[in-house]
Short mmCIF file of C-alpha atoms in Angstrom, two decimals:
data_model
loop_
_atom_site.label_atom_id
_atom_site.label_comp_id
_atom_site.label_asym_id
_atom_site.label_seq_id
_atom_site.Cartn_x
_atom_site.Cartn_y
_atom_site.Cartn_z
CA MET A 1 67.07 144.52 85.78
CA ARG A 2 63.99 146.17 84.34
CA LEU A 3 60.65 144.36 84.25
CA GLU A 4 60.70 144.14 80.46
CA GLU A 5 64.14 142.51 80.54
CA LEU A 6 63.03 140.01 83.20
CA ASN A 7 59.95 139.11 81.16
CA GLU A 8 62.09 138.55 78.07
CA GLU A 9 64.58 136.42 80.03
CA ILE A 10 61.89 134.19 81.53
CA ALA A 11 60.18 133.72 78.17
CA GLY A 12 63.53 132.78 76.67
CA ILE A 13 64.16 130.19 79.38
CA VAL A 14 60.76 128.59 78.79
CA GLU A 15 61.39 128.49 75.05
CA ARG A 16 64.76 126.82 75.67
CA VAL A 17 63.58 124.08 78.04
CA LYS A 18 60.11 123.25 76.72
CA ASP A 19 61.33 120.75 74.10
CA SER A 20 62.94 118.70 76.88
CA VAL A 21 59.67 118.38 78.83
CA ILE A 22 57.29 115.53 78.03
CA THR A 23 53.77 114.45 78.90
CA VAL A 24 53.61 110.94 80.36
CA ALA A 25 50.39 108.99 79.70
CA THR A 26 49.78 105.67 81.43
CA GLU A 27 47.26 102.87 81.21
CA ILE A 28 46.50 100.59 84.15
CA LYS A 29 44.45 97.43 83.77
CA VAL A 30 42.15 96.87 86.72
CA PRO A 31 40.35 93.50 87.00
CA LEU A 32 36.56 93.70 87.06
CA LEU A 33 34.51 91.95 89.69
CA PHE A 34 33.37 89.05 87.49
CA PHE A 35 35.47 88.98 84.31
CA GLY A 36 37.71 91.08 82.10
CA TYR A 37 39.62 94.25 82.82
CA GLU A 38 38.96 97.95 82.86
CA SER A 39 41.62 100.33 81.58
CA LEU A 40 42.30 103.40 83.70
CA ARG A 41 44.30 106.26 82.23
CA GLY A 42 46.59 108.62 84.07
CA PHE A 43 48.84 111.53 83.20
CA GLY A 44 51.98 113.10 84.52
CA SER A 45 55.04 114.96 83.33
CA GLY A 46 58.71 114.21 82.82
CA PHE A 47 61.82 115.59 81.17
CA ILE A 48 64.74 114.36 79.10
CA VAL A 49 67.96 113.90 81.10
CA GLY A 50 70.11 111.98 78.62
CA LYS A 51 70.18 110.35 75.19
CA GLY A 52 66.87 108.47 75.06
CA ILE A 53 66.34 108.73 78.83
CA ALA A 54 63.72 110.71 80.72
CA VAL A 55 62.92 111.05 84.43
CA THR A 56 59.51 111.22 86.06
CA ASN A 57 57.95 110.28 89.40
CA ALA A 58 57.59 106.64 90.33
CA HIS A 59 53.98 107.22 91.32
CA VAL A 60 53.22 108.47 87.78
CA VAL A 61 54.07 105.07 86.23
CA LYS A 62 53.12 102.85 89.18
CA ASN A 63 51.36 99.63 88.04
CA ALA A 64 51.20 100.90 84.46
CA SER A 65 50.75 98.25 81.77
CA ARG A 66 51.45 100.81 79.06
CA VAL A 67 53.38 104.08 79.05
CA ALA A 68 53.50 106.63 76.25
CA VAL A 69 55.20 110.00 76.04
CA THR A 70 54.24 113.07 74.05
CA PHE A 71 56.71 115.80 73.13
CA SER A 72 56.06 119.53 72.89
CA ASP A 73 55.28 119.33 69.15
CA GLY A 74 52.67 116.60 69.65
CA TYR A 75 54.83 113.63 68.61
CA SER A 76 53.88 110.55 70.69
CA HIS A 77 55.64 107.24 71.18
CA GLU A 78 55.62 104.23 73.46
CA ALA A 79 58.04 104.38 76.40
CA GLY A 80 59.56 101.71 78.59
CA VAL A 81 60.19 101.88 82.34
CA ILE A 82 63.91 101.31 82.90
CA ALA A 83 63.70 101.49 86.68
CA ALA A 84 61.40 102.84 89.37
CA ASP A 85 62.01 103.42 93.07
CA ALA A 86 58.91 104.19 95.12
CA SER A 87 60.96 105.20 98.17
CA ARG A 88 62.63 107.99 96.17
CA ASP A 89 59.53 108.58 93.99
CA LEU A 90 61.74 108.50 90.89
CA ALA A 91 61.53 106.53 87.66
CA LEU A 92 63.64 106.43 84.50
CA LEU A 93 61.97 105.97 81.13
CA GLU A 94 63.39 104.79 77.82
CA VAL A 95 62.11 107.27 75.24
CA PRO A 96 62.89 108.12 71.60
CA ASP A 97 66.05 110.14 71.07
CA TYR A 98 63.88 112.92 69.70
CA ARG A 99 64.68 116.02 71.73
CA PRO A 100 67.79 117.26 73.60
CA PRO A 101 68.14 116.79 77.36
CA ILE A 102 67.64 119.66 79.73
CA GLU A 103 70.72 121.00 81.50
CA LEU A 104 70.97 119.68 85.06
CA GLY A 105 71.95 122.13 87.78
CA ASP A 106 73.39 121.60 91.26
CA SER A 107 70.74 121.46 93.96
CA ARG A 108 73.37 122.15 96.64
CA GLN A 109 73.57 125.68 95.24
CA ILE A 110 69.84 126.39 95.62
CA ARG A 111 69.13 129.55 97.61
CA VAL A 112 65.94 130.37 99.45
CA GLY A 113 64.22 133.23 97.66
CA GLU A 114 65.53 132.53 94.15
CA ILE A 115 62.98 132.55 91.34
CA VAL A 116 62.01 129.16 89.89
CA LEU A 117 59.68 127.89 87.17
CA ALA A 118 57.60 124.69 87.28
CA VAL A 119 57.02 123.27 83.81
CA GLY A 120 54.63 120.41 83.12
CA SER A 121 51.39 119.13 81.65
CA PRO A 122 48.56 119.88 84.08
CA LEU A 123 45.47 117.71 83.79
CA GLY A 124 47.11 115.67 81.03
CA LEU A 125 47.12 118.55 78.56
CA PHE A 126 49.77 118.03 75.92
CA GLU A 127 50.56 121.74 75.74
CA HIS A 128 52.89 122.57 78.58
CA SER A 129 52.12 125.17 81.18
CA VAL A 130 54.54 127.23 83.25
CA THR A 131 54.12 128.63 86.74
CA MET A 132 56.56 130.89 88.56
CA GLY A 133 57.44 131.27 92.21
CA VAL A 134 60.38 131.25 94.57
CA VAL A 135 62.23 128.65 96.58
CA SER A 136 60.45 128.89 99.92
CA ALA A 137 62.68 126.49 101.85
CA THR A 138 65.10 123.59 101.44
CA GLY A 139 65.64 120.42 103.42
CA ARG A 140 61.93 119.68 103.86
CA ASN A 141 60.74 116.13 104.60
CA ILE A 142 57.48 114.36 103.72
CA TYR A 143 56.53 111.15 105.50
CA THR A 144 53.51 109.04 104.55
CA GLU A 145 52.55 105.40 104.96
CA GLU A 146 54.00 104.61 101.53
CA LEU A 147 57.11 106.75 101.20
CA MET A 148 59.64 108.92 102.98
CA LEU A 149 61.00 111.83 100.96
CA GLU A 150 63.83 113.83 102.51
CA ASP A 151 65.68 117.04 101.71
CA LEU A 152 62.93 118.34 99.40
CA VAL A 153 62.84 121.79 97.86
CA GLN A 154 59.72 123.72 98.87
CA THR A 155 58.32 126.24 96.42
CA ASP A 156 55.24 128.39 96.01
CA ALA A 157 55.25 127.89 92.22
CA ALA A 158 51.86 126.31 91.51
CA ILE A 159 52.09 122.54 90.94
CA ASN A 160 48.82 121.38 89.43
CA PRO A 161 47.53 117.80 88.94
CA GLY A 162 49.51 116.26 86.09
CA ASN A 163 52.61 118.35 86.80
CA SER A 164 54.20 115.56 88.86
CA GLY A 165 57.50 114.53 87.34
CA GLY A 166 58.15 117.82 85.54
CA PRO A 167 61.24 119.97 86.11
CA LEU A 168 61.69 122.79 88.56
CA VAL A 169 63.89 125.21 86.61
CA ASN A 170 66.08 128.10 87.75
CA LEU A 171 66.76 131.32 85.84
CA ARG A 172 69.81 129.74 84.22
CA GLY A 173 67.51 127.28 82.48
CA GLN A 174 68.75 124.37 84.59
CA ALA A 175 66.59 121.69 86.15
CA ILE A 176 67.20 121.83 89.90
CA GLY A 177 64.42 119.45 90.95
CA VAL A 178 61.60 117.10 89.99
CA THR A 179 58.21 118.35 91.12
CA THR A 180 56.65 115.59 93.16
CA ALA A 181 53.90 116.57 95.58
CA ILE A 182 51.45 119.19 96.73
CA VAL A 183 49.88 119.58 100.13
CA PRO A 184 46.14 119.35 99.39
CA TYR A 185 45.01 121.20 102.49
CA ALA A 186 47.41 124.15 102.09
CA GLN A 187 47.69 126.96 99.59
CA GLY A 188 50.80 127.57 97.53
CA ILE A 189 52.99 124.79 98.90
CA GLY A 190 54.70 122.44 96.47
CA PHE A 191 57.77 120.23 96.65
CA ALA A 192 60.50 118.98 94.35
CA ILE A 193 63.08 116.22 94.64
CA PRO A 194 66.58 117.79 94.42
CA ILE A 195 68.27 117.19 91.08
CA ASN A 196 71.39 115.83 92.80
CA THR A 197 69.24 112.98 94.10
CA VAL A 198 68.22 112.32 90.49
CA LYS A 199 71.87 112.30 89.38
CA ARG A 200 72.79 109.70 92.01
CA PHE A 201 69.72 107.64 91.08
CA ILE A 202 70.80 107.57 87.42
CA LEU A 203 74.35 106.62 88.41
CA MET A 204 73.09 103.73 90.54
CA ILE A 205 71.00 102.37 87.69
CA GLU A 206 74.03 102.59 85.38
CA ARG A 207 76.26 100.78 87.88
CA TYR A 208 73.94 98.19 89.39
CA GLY A 209 71.06 97.91 86.95
CA ARG A 210 68.51 98.51 89.71
CA PRO A 211 67.72 100.99 92.46
CA VAL A 212 69.86 100.32 95.51
CA ARG A 213 69.83 101.84 98.96
CA ALA A 214 72.97 102.25 101.03
CA TRP A 215 72.80 102.55 104.80
CA ILE A 216 74.88 102.25 107.96
CA GLY A 217 72.13 102.04 110.62
CA VAL A 218 71.66 105.47 112.21
CA TYR A 219 68.92 108.06 112.48
CA VAL A 220 70.33 111.59 112.58
CA ALA A 221 69.10 115.15 112.94
CA PRO A 222 70.84 118.43 112.04
CA LEU A 223 72.63 120.27 114.81
CA ASN A 224 71.60 123.91 115.11
CA PRO A 225 73.38 126.78 116.89
CA THR A 226 70.75 126.93 119.66
CA VAL A 227 71.21 123.30 120.66
CA ALA A 228 74.98 123.53 120.25
CA GLY A 229 75.14 126.59 122.50
CA PHE A 230 72.82 125.14 125.15
CA TYR A 231 74.93 121.98 125.51
CA ARG A 232 78.23 123.88 125.01
CA LEU A 233 79.29 121.49 122.30
CA GLY A 234 81.95 123.73 120.80
CA VAL A 235 80.67 123.17 117.25
CA LYS A 236 77.87 124.80 115.28
CA LYS A 237 77.40 122.30 112.47
CA GLY A 238 77.00 118.54 112.40
CA LEU A 239 74.48 115.74 112.73
CA ILE A 240 73.28 114.42 116.07
CA VAL A 241 72.83 110.66 116.20
CA ALA A 242 69.28 110.25 117.47
CA ARG A 243 69.35 106.45 117.36
CA VAL A 244 71.77 103.68 116.50
CA ILE A 245 69.96 100.56 115.30
CA PRO A 246 71.20 97.43 117.11
CA GLY A 247 73.05 94.90 114.98
CA THR A 248 73.88 97.36 112.19
CA PRO A 249 77.35 98.45 111.03
CA ALA A 250 76.99 101.70 113.01
CA HIS A 251 76.35 99.67 116.17
CA HIS A 252 79.27 97.32 115.52
CA SER A 253 81.55 100.32 114.89
CA GLY A 254 80.79 101.71 118.34
CA LEU A 255 78.62 104.68 117.43
CA ARG A 256 76.27 105.75 120.21
CA ASP A 257 73.11 107.80 120.59
CA GLY A 258 74.10 111.43 121.16
CA ASP A 259 77.29 111.27 119.10
CA ILE A 260 77.79 114.21 116.77
CA LEU A 261 78.93 113.40 113.25
CA LEU A 262 81.11 116.21 111.91
CA GLU A 263 82.40 114.80 108.62
CA ALA A 264 81.96 111.84 106.30
CA ASP A 265 84.94 111.05 104.06
CA GLY A 266 86.22 114.57 104.61
CA ARG A 267 82.90 116.24 103.76
CA GLU A 268 81.33 118.51 106.37
CA LEU A 269 77.93 117.32 107.54
CA ALA A 270 75.18 119.89 108.04
CA ARG A 271 72.07 118.23 106.57
CA THR A 272 70.79 114.67 106.72
CA SER A 273 71.21 114.49 102.95
CA ASP A 274 74.96 115.14 103.34
CA LEU A 275 75.38 111.85 105.20
CA ARG A 276 73.14 109.96 102.76
CA GLU A 277 75.12 111.24 99.79
CA ALA A 278 78.44 110.32 101.38
CA VAL A 279 77.23 106.82 102.23
CA GLU A 280 75.88 106.24 98.72
CA GLU A 281 79.12 107.48 97.16
CA ALA A 282 81.05 105.02 99.35
CA ILE A 283 79.20 101.94 98.05
CA ASP A 284 82.06 100.76 95.85
CA ARG A 285 84.66 101.16 98.62
CA GLY A 286 82.43 99.38 101.13
CA TYR A 287 82.87 101.74 104.08
CA VAL A 288 82.59 105.39 105.03
CA THR A 289 84.97 107.23 107.36
CA LEU A 290 83.17 109.37 109.94
CA LYS A 291 84.63 112.11 112.13
CA VAL A 292 82.79 111.93 115.45
CA LEU A 293 82.54 114.28 118.44
CA ARG A 294 81.81 112.60 121.76
CA GLY A 295 82.29 114.11 125.21
CA GLY A 296 84.64 116.79 123.91
CA ARG A 297 86.84 114.25 122.08
CA VAL A 298 87.04 114.02 118.29
CA PHE A 299 87.91 110.72 116.63
CA GLU A 300 87.44 108.89 113.34
CA VAL A 301 85.77 105.56 112.72
CA ASP A 302 85.27 103.44 109.59
CA VAL A 303 81.69 102.16 109.22
CA GLU A 304 80.70 99.43 106.78
CA VAL A 305 78.18 100.40 104.12
CA LEU A 306 75.39 97.89 103.51
CA VAL A 307 73.47 97.81 100.25
CA SER A 308 69.91 96.58 99.83
#
C-alpha cells in the first residue's frame, strides 16, 4: 500500500469513528474547611457502545456529582452513571441517543505490531485529537494500591491527559480497547483495557444490574516453553497455579499449588485472562470444569464459581 493510500485510509477511519467519541465533563463537590463546597471540574473521554450507552473509565467519573457529555459537533447533555467498577476501571453512562455506536472488535485477535489510533479529548478540549502508534505488547498488568488491571494492551500511541476512556481503534475502524493509563515516568507507553473485557462488563450489568466479580480462589501465572522444558512437563501452554487460597472452592475441589490448568470448559488456557473469562462465563451454571495436569496425570475437576 502506498503512503498516499494509507493516509487516505487512516483519515477515513477517523472520520467514521469520531461521531461515536464523546468528551466527558465532571463536577465534584469538595467540602470547604469551614462551610460550603467548592466545585472541581474534570475531563475525560468516552465512546458510544450501544443505543444511549457510552463507556468510559471509572476514574473519570469517580465521586462526580454531575456528569455531562459533549459530542463531536458540540452538542452537550447531562449524562447518568449506570454503573462503575473501580477494580476494572470501567463505567457505563446513560447518554442521549444522538450518535451511532462504534463497532466493537475482538481483542483476542490483536497482534503485536499492528497500527492503532487513540481518539479522545486531551486536556478537556471538545475537538477530538488522534494519535497513531502500534500495539507494543499484550497481556500487560498494572498494580497500584487502588486497582489491579490485568491483560492490558500496551501501545506507543500518545495518550494525553483527558484521553482516558477514549477508544483504541484498529485499521478496520473497530474499538479494540479503552485507553486507561499512562506511565508518567516513561516515554511513549500507554495502556488500554481490552474491548472483550468491556463486552463482558456490559453483559454483567444487563444480567445482574451491577458489577459482579466471579472467582474460584487461585492465583495463576502463564506457563512458558522455557519453564515447561526445564521441568519436562510435556506441555507448552497452560496456567501454573501459584497459590490456592484456603477455604475457597478451588481448595475444596482439591486443586494444589503447582497444578497446571490446561483447559476451562473446553477452552485452552494460555493467559490469565483466559481463566477469568471462562469463570465469568460460567456464572449462570455455577461451576467451571477444569482440565488439570499433575505429576504427569491429566484429570478434570468441577470447581464452584463464587460471585461477589
